């Protein structure tokens, strides 16, 4: 767990020997449209710093009780300002030991009580990395005061015992520790190794400066200055030398930290990228669907408003002659029906000598305006005036009836029955039989069907 000063060196060592690193960088290049190369390089850097660096002496890393809320006081008088105090604060040692115990076990809920905040990305990383860690041993805390009397900056030296590996790997990590209102301590994780590398957001529009968490520039500058102090650099150098000696002495440890874990973290990082890409695609698809739905609803509303306006301004008109109804305002357009003399219809719009009418069952068509009049025609004797009158039961067989308004001829009795033709006003039908159900069977041209009796009277 090298701190920021030694990150570059850790990156160099791993690039030279770790196969996972080259694959990570290749993955970065292939996926630069999803996230920047720099972001995945940062992920890799985090992987490196989490298990590179040196060691020290101190606690054996066993589970210790939760931190209490007693006032924080050093066991010995404070050294001059700027000097390290090693294991001088019991509460700090307790906090750090609890942190590493939970970290090794991948217990994110417990970690969230010790270090704030922990992002979902870091929780995922901890779960993946802890699969390889047995425990953290020989933890020592080298502490200096922070920006105020209730905060501390702690350089922690430890040894990492990886599962299945005999030799421990020395390491070092720096924490910024704060005091809660109740007197208990916690790690301000904004300035931990994970978040300090990506300023609070693992993936996203880094160029735009959007961050999940907001850091304090004063604290950031304080930590940067801390890392330049001679005693800090000396401690880092000591840890780094011990780390390199451990790797030189144990080939299995070297393989673990330079190949096995980087390879595993490469897979983890690619999974994170895939998850982010999927989430972005799902979000984009949802936004597109919502946009289309809004557009469709707006179009539907506009059409409804248009129809309402047309109906409000519509006028009743009558055909003054037998005239064709066409699909468009043109004499060459398809003929979709006919209006017989005297047929009443509704004109929705008049333009360029053509009237758009509500023709039949919502179907619209066009008729030349010169064949329409707003005045109802005078009553004309019908062709069936001498025909037998309809009885209460209907019409007599053989009665020829002139249609007054267009009616549907259906295959059987019932308004839901199949429509086989439309008899237009002015045309005639011949009665075959009227039925008590209110329907009359007729012949219309070469077709035989049924028309509601009341429409023939």
Short mmCIF file of C-alpha atoms in Angstrom, two decimals:
data_model
loop_
_atom_site.label_atom_id
_atom_site.label_comp_id
_atom_site.label_asym_id
_atom_site.label_seq_id
_atom_site.Cartn_x
_atom_site.Cartn_y
_atom_site.Cartn_z
CA UNK A 1 0.00 0.00 0.00
CA UNK A 2 2.50 2.59 -1.13
CA UNK A 3 1.46 6.19 -0.66
CA UNK A 4 1.30 8.82 -3.39
CA UNK A 5 5.05 9.55 -3.47
CA UNK A 6 5.91 6.00 -4.50
CA UNK A 7 3.05 5.38 -6.96
CA UNK A 8 5.23 5.98 -10.00
CA UNK A 9 7.80 3.48 -8.91
CA UNK A 10 5.15 0.88 -8.18
CA UNK A 11 3.68 1.41 -11.65
CA UNK A 12 7.06 0.92 -13.31
CA UNK A 13 7.84 -2.31 -11.47
CA UNK A 14 4.48 -3.84 -12.32
CA UNK A 15 4.55 -2.83 -15.97
CA UNK A 16 7.86 -4.58 -16.41
CA UNK A 17 6.75 -7.92 -15.02
CA UNK A 18 2.96 -8.17 -14.78
CA UNK A 19 1.03 -9.61 -17.72
CA UNK A 20 -2.21 -8.19 -16.32
CA UNK A 21 -0.93 -4.63 -16.70
CA UNK A 22 -0.37 -4.81 -20.45
CA UNK A 23 -3.81 -6.33 -20.90
CA UNK A 24 -5.31 -3.57 -18.79
CA UNK A 25 -3.69 -0.89 -20.94
CA UNK A 26 -4.83 -2.70 -24.09
CA UNK A 27 -8.34 -2.80 -22.65
CA UNK A 28 -8.05 0.93 -22.00
CA UNK A 29 -7.25 1.63 -25.63
CA UNK A 30 -10.09 -0.57 -26.87
CA UNK A 31 -12.62 1.09 -24.57
CA UNK A 32 -11.62 4.75 -24.72
CA UNK A 33 -15.10 5.63 -26.02
CA UNK A 34 -16.62 4.26 -22.81
CA UNK A 35 -14.23 5.88 -20.35
CA UNK A 36 -10.89 7.63 -20.72
CA UNK A 37 -7.64 5.67 -20.81
CA UNK A 38 -6.57 7.65 -17.78
CA UNK A 39 -9.42 6.28 -15.69
CA UNK A 40 -8.56 2.62 -16.23
CA UNK A 41 -4.90 3.46 -15.71
CA UNK A 42 -5.96 4.92 -12.37
CA UNK A 43 -7.77 1.70 -11.52
CA UNK A 44 -4.60 -0.21 -12.29
CA UNK A 45 -2.58 2.23 -10.20
CA UNK A 46 -4.93 1.62 -7.29
CA UNK A 47 -4.42 -2.12 -7.70
CA UNK A 48 -0.65 -1.59 -7.50
CA UNK A 49 -0.58 0.71 -4.50
CA UNK A 50 -2.86 -1.55 -2.50
CA UNK A 51 -0.15 -4.18 -2.13
CA UNK A 52 3.22 -2.56 -2.83
CA UNK A 53 5.50 -0.94 -0.25
CA UNK A 54 7.31 -1.82 2.95
CA UNK A 55 6.69 -2.89 6.50
CA UNK A 56 7.21 -2.20 10.17
CA UNK A 57 6.38 -3.54 13.64
CA UNK A 58 3.41 -3.30 15.94
CA UNK A 59 0.00 -4.93 16.35
CA UNK A 60 -0.59 -8.42 15.05
CA UNK A 61 -3.79 -7.29 13.30
CA UNK A 62 -6.19 -9.45 15.32
CA UNK A 63 -9.82 -8.32 15.77
CA UNK A 64 -10.14 -5.62 18.42
CA UNK A 65 -13.19 -4.01 20.05
CA UNK A 66 -15.03 -1.15 18.36
CA UNK A 67 -13.60 2.31 18.92
CA UNK A 68 -14.84 4.04 22.09
CA UNK A 69 -15.69 7.71 22.53
CA UNK A 70 -13.23 8.61 25.24
CA UNK A 71 -11.12 11.73 24.80
CA UNK A 72 -8.09 11.13 22.56
CA UNK A 73 -4.85 11.57 24.51
CA UNK A 74 -1.36 10.30 23.60
CA UNK A 75 0.36 7.83 25.89
CA UNK A 76 3.49 9.97 25.94
CA UNK A 77 4.12 13.72 25.63
CA UNK A 78 3.90 15.06 22.12
CA UNK A 79 7.12 15.34 20.16
CA UNK A 80 7.99 18.62 18.45
CA UNK A 81 5.52 19.77 15.80
CA UNK A 82 6.07 17.97 12.50
CA UNK A 83 7.61 14.80 13.96
CA UNK A 84 5.98 11.37 13.81
CA UNK A 85 4.47 9.86 16.97
CA UNK A 86 4.57 6.07 16.65
CA UNK A 87 1.61 4.22 18.19
CA UNK A 88 1.03 7.18 20.50
CA UNK A 89 -2.77 7.23 20.24
CA UNK A 90 -4.63 4.07 21.32
CA UNK A 91 -7.85 5.13 19.58
CA UNK A 92 -6.04 5.61 16.28
CA UNK A 93 -4.42 2.16 16.54
CA UNK A 94 -7.80 0.68 17.40
CA UNK A 95 -9.48 2.38 14.43
CA UNK A 96 -6.78 1.29 11.97
CA UNK A 97 -6.69 -2.31 13.26
CA UNK A 98 -10.47 -2.57 12.96
CA UNK A 99 -10.28 -1.08 9.47
CA UNK A 100 -7.74 -3.59 8.17
CA UNK A 101 -9.48 -6.53 9.83
CA UNK A 102 -12.73 -5.62 8.06
CA UNK A 103 -10.85 -4.86 4.82
CA UNK A 104 -9.21 -8.31 4.74
CA UNK A 105 -12.61 -9.93 5.31
CA UNK A 106 -14.35 -7.78 2.69
CA UNK A 107 -16.89 -6.54 5.26
CA UNK A 108 -18.06 -3.38 3.55
CA UNK A 109 -20.82 -2.60 6.06
CA UNK A 110 -18.34 -2.54 8.91
CA UNK A 111 -15.86 -0.55 6.85
CA UNK A 112 -18.54 2.04 6.14
CA UNK A 113 -18.71 2.74 9.90
CA UNK A 114 -14.95 3.20 10.11
CA UNK A 115 -14.26 5.09 6.88
CA UNK A 116 -16.57 7.66 5.26
CA UNK A 117 -17.57 7.79 2.49
CA UNK A 118 -17.07 4.50 0.65
CA UNK A 119 -18.41 4.51 -2.91
CA UNK A 120 -20.05 1.52 -4.58
CA UNK A 121 -17.01 1.28 -6.86
CA UNK A 122 -14.63 0.99 -3.92
CA UNK A 123 -16.88 -1.56 -2.20
CA UNK A 124 -16.75 -3.66 -5.35
CA UNK A 125 -12.96 -3.33 -5.45
CA UNK A 126 -12.59 -4.30 -1.77
CA UNK A 127 -14.74 -7.40 -2.29
CA UNK A 128 -12.56 -8.48 -5.22
CA UNK A 129 -9.21 -7.71 -3.58
CA UNK A 130 -10.06 -9.31 -0.22
CA UNK A 131 -10.37 -12.70 -1.94
CA UNK A 132 -6.55 -12.81 -1.97
CA UNK A 133 -5.80 -11.37 1.49
CA UNK A 134 -5.54 -13.51 4.62
CA UNK A 135 -4.87 -10.72 7.12
CA UNK A 136 -2.88 -7.58 7.81
CA UNK A 137 -0.16 -8.03 10.42
CA UNK A 138 2.32 -5.95 12.43
CA UNK A 139 0.42 -2.69 12.01
CA UNK A 140 2.13 0.47 13.26
CA UNK A 141 0.68 3.99 13.16
CA UNK A 142 2.96 6.99 12.59
CA UNK A 143 0.86 10.02 13.42
CA UNK A 144 1.03 13.79 13.03
CA UNK A 145 -1.56 16.44 13.76
CA UNK A 146 -3.90 17.42 10.95
CA UNK A 147 -5.16 20.84 9.97
CA UNK A 148 -6.96 21.24 13.29
CA UNK A 149 -6.73 19.80 16.78
CA UNK A 150 -9.42 17.19 16.07
CA UNK A 151 -7.80 15.70 12.96
CA UNK A 152 -4.72 13.57 12.33
CA UNK A 153 -2.63 12.34 9.43
CA UNK A 154 -1.43 8.77 9.88
CA UNK A 155 1.14 6.81 7.91
CA UNK A 156 0.36 3.15 8.56
CA UNK A 157 2.97 0.45 8.03
CA UNK A 158 1.87 -3.17 7.91
CA UNK A 159 2.59 -6.59 6.47
CA UNK A 160 0.04 -8.23 4.16
CA UNK A 161 -0.37 -11.98 4.48
CA UNK A 162 -1.75 -13.24 1.16
CA UNK A 163 -3.66 -16.52 1.11
CA UNK A 164 -1.37 -19.46 0.28
CA UNK A 165 1.81 -17.35 0.41
CA UNK A 166 4.32 -17.82 3.25
CA UNK A 167 6.15 -14.50 3.04
CA UNK A 168 4.29 -11.33 4.01
CA UNK A 169 4.41 -8.25 1.78
CA UNK A 170 5.41 -5.03 3.56
CA UNK A 171 3.17 -2.08 2.76
CA UNK A 172 2.34 1.49 3.70
CA UNK A 173 -0.81 3.64 3.43
CA UNK A 174 -1.67 7.14 4.61
CA UNK A 175 -5.02 8.10 6.21
CA UNK A 176 -6.59 11.38 7.23
CA UNK A 177 -8.43 10.78 10.50
CA UNK A 178 -11.15 13.03 11.93
CA UNK A 179 -13.11 13.24 15.20
CA UNK A 180 -16.91 12.98 15.29
CA UNK A 181 -19.09 15.12 17.51
CA UNK A 182 -19.35 12.25 19.99
CA UNK A 183 -15.55 12.00 20.27
CA UNK A 184 -15.13 8.81 18.20
CA UNK A 185 -12.67 8.68 15.33
CA UNK A 186 -13.21 7.83 11.69
CA UNK A 187 -11.14 7.76 8.50
CA UNK A 188 -12.05 10.54 6.06
CA UNK A 189 -12.05 8.27 3.04
CA UNK A 190 -12.18 11.13 0.54
CA UNK A 191 -8.43 11.31 0.97
CA UNK A 192 -7.78 7.57 1.01
CA UNK A 193 -5.79 5.84 -1.71
CA UNK A 194 -8.83 4.85 -3.77
CA UNK A 195 -10.66 8.16 -3.87
CA UNK A 196 -7.56 10.37 -3.95
CA UNK A 197 -6.65 8.86 -7.31
CA UNK A 198 -9.99 9.59 -8.92
CA UNK A 199 -11.26 12.42 -6.73
CA UNK A 200 -14.35 10.54 -5.69
CA UNK A 201 -15.62 9.07 -8.94
CA UNK A 202 -14.36 5.89 -10.58
CA UNK A 203 -16.10 6.38 -13.91
CA UNK A 204 -17.74 9.31 -15.65
CA UNK A 205 -17.04 12.58 -17.38
CA UNK A 206 -13.73 13.36 -15.71
CA UNK A 207 -13.06 16.16 -18.17
CA UNK A 208 -16.21 17.99 -17.05
CA UNK A 209 -15.15 17.94 -13.42
CA UNK A 210 -18.21 16.07 -12.18
CA UNK A 211 -17.44 14.20 -8.97
CA UNK A 212 -19.39 11.96 -6.66
CA UNK A 213 -17.79 13.53 -3.58
CA UNK A 214 -16.45 17.02 -3.01
CA UNK A 215 -12.98 17.31 -1.48
CA UNK A 216 -11.45 20.14 0.55
CA UNK A 217 -8.57 21.74 -1.36
CA UNK A 218 -6.95 22.72 1.94
CA UNK A 219 -6.80 19.10 3.09
CA UNK A 220 -5.51 17.97 -0.29
CA UNK A 221 -2.71 20.55 -0.18
CA UNK A 222 -1.92 19.58 3.41
CA UNK A 223 -1.51 15.91 2.45
CA UNK A 224 0.64 16.80 -0.56
CA UNK A 225 2.92 18.85 1.69
CA UNK A 226 3.00 16.00 4.21
CA UNK A 227 4.24 13.59 1.54
CA UNK A 228 7.20 15.88 0.82
CA UNK A 229 8.49 15.93 4.40
CA UNK A 230 11.84 14.23 4.94
CA UNK A 231 10.73 11.84 7.67
CA UNK A 232 7.76 10.73 5.54
CA UNK A 233 9.99 10.10 2.54
CA UNK A 234 12.46 8.22 4.75
CA UNK A 235 9.67 5.97 6.03
CA UNK A 236 8.45 5.37 2.49
CA UNK A 237 11.96 4.45 1.38
CA UNK A 238 12.35 2.02 4.27
CA UNK A 239 9.05 0.35 3.42
CA UNK A 240 9.86 0.17 -0.29
CA UNK A 241 13.21 -1.49 0.36
CA UNK A 242 11.61 -4.07 2.64
CA UNK A 243 8.94 -4.74 0.01
CA UNK A 244 11.51 -5.31 -2.75
CA UNK A 245 13.53 -7.59 -0.48
CA UNK A 246 10.43 -9.69 0.29
CA UNK A 247 9.65 -10.13 -3.42
CA UNK A 248 13.26 -11.07 -4.15
CA UNK A 249 13.17 -13.70 -1.42
CA UNK A 250 9.87 -15.35 -2.37
CA UNK A 251 9.03 -16.07 -6.02
CA UNK A 252 5.46 -17.03 -5.10
CA UNK A 253 4.90 -13.65 -3.44
CA UNK A 254 6.36 -11.91 -6.48
CA UNK A 255 4.00 -13.84 -8.77
CA UNK A 256 1.05 -13.01 -6.53
CA UNK A 257 1.60 -9.24 -6.48
CA UNK A 258 2.95 -8.82 -10.00
CA UNK A 259 0.78 -11.26 -11.94
CA UNK A 260 -2.04 -13.05 -10.12
CA UNK A 261 -3.68 -10.04 -8.48
CA UNK A 262 -3.17 -7.62 -11.41
CA UNK A 263 -4.74 -10.19 -13.72
CA UNK A 264 -7.70 -10.60 -11.39
CA UNK A 265 -8.10 -6.86 -10.98
CA UNK A 266 -7.97 -6.47 -14.76
CA UNK A 267 -11.01 -8.72 -14.99
CA UNK A 268 -12.66 -6.78 -12.18
CA UNK A 269 -11.99 -3.46 -13.91
CA UNK A 270 -13.34 -4.72 -17.24
CA UNK A 271 -16.49 -5.92 -15.46
CA UNK A 272 -16.91 -2.46 -13.93
CA UNK A 273 -16.54 -0.83 -17.35
CA UNK A 274 -19.05 -3.26 -18.87
CA UNK A 275 -21.51 -2.55 -16.06
CA UNK A 276 -21.13 1.20 -16.52
CA UNK A 277 -21.51 0.90 -20.28
CA UNK A 278 -24.65 -1.22 -19.85
CA UNK A 279 -26.09 1.26 -17.36
CA UNK A 280 -25.36 4.14 -19.73
CA UNK A 281 -26.95 2.30 -22.65
CA UNK A 282 -30.03 1.45 -20.56
CA UNK A 283 -30.28 5.04 -19.40
CA UNK A 284 -29.95 6.32 -22.99
CA UNK A 285 -32.58 3.82 -24.18
CA UNK A 286 -34.94 4.83 -21.38
CA UNK A 287 -34.43 8.50 -22.18
CA UNK A 288 -35.03 7.85 -25.87
CA UNK A 289 -38.18 5.85 -25.10
CA UNK A 290 -39.43 8.61 -22.81
CA UNK A 291 -38.66 11.21 -25.46
CA UNK A 292 -40.51 9.24 -28.14
CA UNK A 293 -43.46 8.66 -25.82
CA UNK A 294 -43.61 12.39 -25.10
CA UNK A 295 -43.41 13.19 -28.81
CA UNK A 296 -46.15 10.66 -29.62
CA UNK A 297 -48.36 12.05 -26.87
CA UNK A 298 -47.73 15.60 -28.10
CA UNK A 299 -48.59 14.56 -31.67
CA UNK A 300 -51.72 12.77 -30.47
CA UNK A 301 -52.76 15.81 -28.48
CA UNK A 302 -52.10 18.12 -31.42
CA UNK A 303 -54.17 15.85 -33.70
CA UNK A 304 -57.00 15.79 -31.15
CA UNK A 305 -56.92 19.57 -30.85
CA UNK A 306 -56.91 19.88 -34.63
CA UNK A 307 -59.88 17.53 -34.98
CA UNK A 308 -61.75 19.35 -32.23
CA UNK A 309 -61.13 22.67 -33.95
CA UNK A 310 -62.30 21.25 -37.27
CA UNK A 311 -65.47 19.85 -35.77
CA UNK A 312 -66.15 23.15 -34.06
CA UNK A 313 -65.95 24.95 -37.38
CA UNK A 314 -67.52 22.15 -39.47
CA UNK A 315 -70.70 22.82 -41.40
CA UNK A 316 -73.41 20.57 -42.77
CA UNK A 317 -73.55 20.42 -46.58
CA UNK A 318 -75.72 18.59 -49.13
CA UNK A 319 -74.81 17.08 -52.48
CA UNK A 320 -76.62 18.93 -55.27
CA UNK A 321 -75.79 16.19 -57.77
CA UNK A 322 -74.42 12.69 -57.87
CA UNK A 323 -70.71 13.25 -57.20
CA UNK A 324 -67.53 11.22 -56.61
CA UNK A 325 -65.71 11.28 -53.29
CA UNK A 326 -61.95 11.13 -53.85
CA UNK A 327 -58.97 10.26 -51.65
CA UNK A 328 -57.26 13.57 -52.41
CA UNK A 329 -58.13 17.00 -53.77
CA UNK A 330 -57.59 16.09 -57.38
CA UNK A 331 -59.80 14.91 -60.24
CA UNK A 332 -57.31 12.13 -60.91
CA UNK A 333 -57.22 10.92 -57.29
CA UNK A 334 -58.66 7.53 -56.30
CA UNK A 335 -62.46 7.40 -56.03
CA UNK A 336 -63.37 6.06 -52.59
CA UNK A 337 -67.14 6.51 -52.81
CA UNK A 338 -70.05 8.58 -54.09
CA UNK A 339 -72.59 11.08 -52.80
CA UNK A 340 -76.03 10.97 -54.33
CA UNK A 341 -78.12 14.05 -54.84
CA UNK A 342 -79.41 15.39 -51.54
CA UNK A 343 -76.97 13.40 -49.38
CA UNK A 344 -76.05 15.23 -46.19
CA UNK A 345 -72.44 15.26 -45.04
CA UNK A 346 -70.05 17.37 -42.93
CA UNK A 347 -67.52 19.72 -44.49
CA UNK A 348 -64.34 20.05 -42.41
CA UNK A 349 -62.32 22.33 -44.67
CA UNK A 350 -62.63 24.12 -48.00
CA UNK A 351 -59.58 25.04 -50.06
CA UNK A 352 -58.77 25.60 -53.73
CA UNK A 353 -62.24 24.56 -54.93
CA UNK A 354 -62.31 21.31 -52.96
CA UNK A 355 -64.13 20.40 -49.75
CA UNK A 356 -62.70 17.91 -47.27
CA UNK A 357 -65.65 16.02 -45.82
CA UNK A 358 -66.28 13.47 -43.08
CA UNK A 359 -67.35 10.80 -45.53
CA UNK A 360 -68.14 7.56 -43.67
CA UNK A 361 -67.29 6.09 -40.25
CA UNK A 362 -64.51 8.61 -39.72
CA UNK A 363 -63.12 8.24 -43.24
CA UNK A 364 -62.38 11.59 -44.84
CA UNK A 365 -62.54 12.38 -48.54
CA UNK A 366 -62.65 15.23 -51.03
CA UNK A 367 -65.52 16.54 -53.15
CA UNK A 368 -65.47 19.47 -55.55
CA UNK A 369 -67.10 22.34 -53.68
CA UNK A 370 -69.32 23.28 -56.61
CA UNK A 371 -71.34 20.10 -56.03
CA UNK A 372 -72.10 20.92 -52.39
CA UNK A 373 -74.53 23.37 -50.81
CA UNK A 374 -75.21 24.45 -47.23
CA UNK A 375 -78.92 24.55 -48.03
CA UNK A 376 -80.96 21.41 -47.58
CA UNK A 377 -82.67 20.20 -50.80
CA UNK A 378 -86.44 20.52 -51.18
CA UNK A 379 -88.50 17.36 -50.56
CA UNK A 380 -88.66 15.21 -53.69
CA UNK A 381 -91.18 12.44 -54.31
CA UNK A 382 -89.44 9.17 -53.73
CA UNK A 383 -89.43 6.36 -56.22
CA UNK A 384 -91.16 4.09 -53.72
CA UNK A 385 -94.05 6.45 -52.88
CA UNK A 386 -96.56 3.96 -54.32
CA UNK A 387 -94.94 1.00 -52.62
CA UNK A 388 -96.78 -0.73 -49.84
CA UNK A 389 -96.28 1.07 -46.52
CA UNK A 390 -94.14 -0.56 -43.91
CA UNK A 391 -96.05 -2.37 -41.21
CA UNK A 392 -95.01 -2.49 -37.59
CA UNK A 393 -93.17 -5.68 -38.52
CA UNK A 394 -91.33 -4.05 -41.45
CA UNK A 395 -91.74 -4.05 -45.23
CA UNK A 396 -93.57 -6.38 -47.56
CA UNK A 397 -91.60 -8.67 -49.79
CA UNK A 398 -90.72 -7.04 -53.14
CA UNK A 399 -90.87 -3.47 -51.85
CA UNK A 400 -88.38 -1.28 -53.72
CA UNK A 401 -86.93 1.36 -51.42
CA UNK A 402 -84.84 4.38 -52.38
CA UNK A 403 -82.07 4.97 -49.86
CA UNK A 404 -82.27 8.44 -48.28
CA UNK A 405 -78.90 8.35 -46.48
CA UNK A 406 -75.97 6.05 -47.01
CA UNK A 407 -76.34 2.77 -45.08
CA UNK A 408 -74.25 -0.33 -44.57
CA UNK A 409 -75.38 -3.66 -46.02
CA UNK A 410 -74.20 -6.45 -43.71
CA UNK A 411 -73.75 -10.19 -44.17
CA UNK A 412 -76.05 -11.05 -41.26
CA UNK A 413 -78.23 -9.34 -38.65
CA UNK A 414 -76.12 -7.42 -36.17
CA UNK A 415 -74.17 -4.17 -36.10
CA UNK A 416 -70.98 -6.16 -35.63
CA UNK A 417 -71.66 -8.36 -38.64
CA UNK A 418 -69.38 -8.16 -41.66
CA UNK A 419 -70.11 -5.23 -43.97
CA UNK A 420 -70.48 -6.41 -47.58
CA UNK A 421 -71.46 -3.10 -49.21
CA UNK A 422 -72.58 0.49 -48.68
CA UNK A 423 -75.85 1.63 -50.26
CA UNK A 424 -75.59 5.33 -50.98
CA UNK A 425 -78.37 7.90 -50.88
CA UNK A 426 -80.42 7.78 -54.08
CA UNK A 427 -79.75 4.10 -54.74
CA UNK A 428 -82.41 1.40 -54.37
CA UNK A 429 -82.74 -1.92 -52.58
CA UNK A 430 -85.44 -4.61 -52.87
CA UNK A 431 -86.94 -6.13 -49.73
CA UNK A 432 -86.81 -9.91 -49.34
CA UNK A 433 -88.11 -10.06 -45.75
CA UNK A 434 -88.31 -7.93 -42.62
CA UNK A 435 -87.58 -9.57 -39.27
CA UNK A 436 -88.85 -8.86 -35.78
CA UNK A 437 -85.25 -8.39 -34.67
CA UNK A 438 -85.33 -5.00 -36.46
CA UNK A 439 -83.44 -6.06 -39.61
CA UNK A 440 -84.61 -6.33 -43.23
CA UNK A 441 -83.10 -8.71 -45.74
CA UNK A 442 -82.61 -6.98 -49.12
CA UNK A 443 -81.01 -7.34 -52.50
CA UNK A 444 -78.62 -4.57 -53.44
CA UNK A 445 -77.35 -4.95 -56.97
CA UNK A 446 -75.96 -8.46 -57.12
CA UNK A 447 -75.56 -8.71 -53.34
CA UNK A 448 -77.95 -9.98 -50.68
CA UNK A 449 -77.60 -8.68 -47.15
CA UNK A 450 -79.24 -7.05 -44.16
CA UNK A 451 -80.02 -3.41 -43.35
CA UNK A 452 -81.49 -2.11 -40.09
CA UNK A 453 -85.22 -1.67 -40.76
CA UNK A 454 -85.39 1.75 -39.12
CA UNK A 455 -82.87 3.07 -41.67
CA UNK A 456 -85.21 2.16 -44.51
CA UNK A 457 -88.29 3.93 -43.18
#
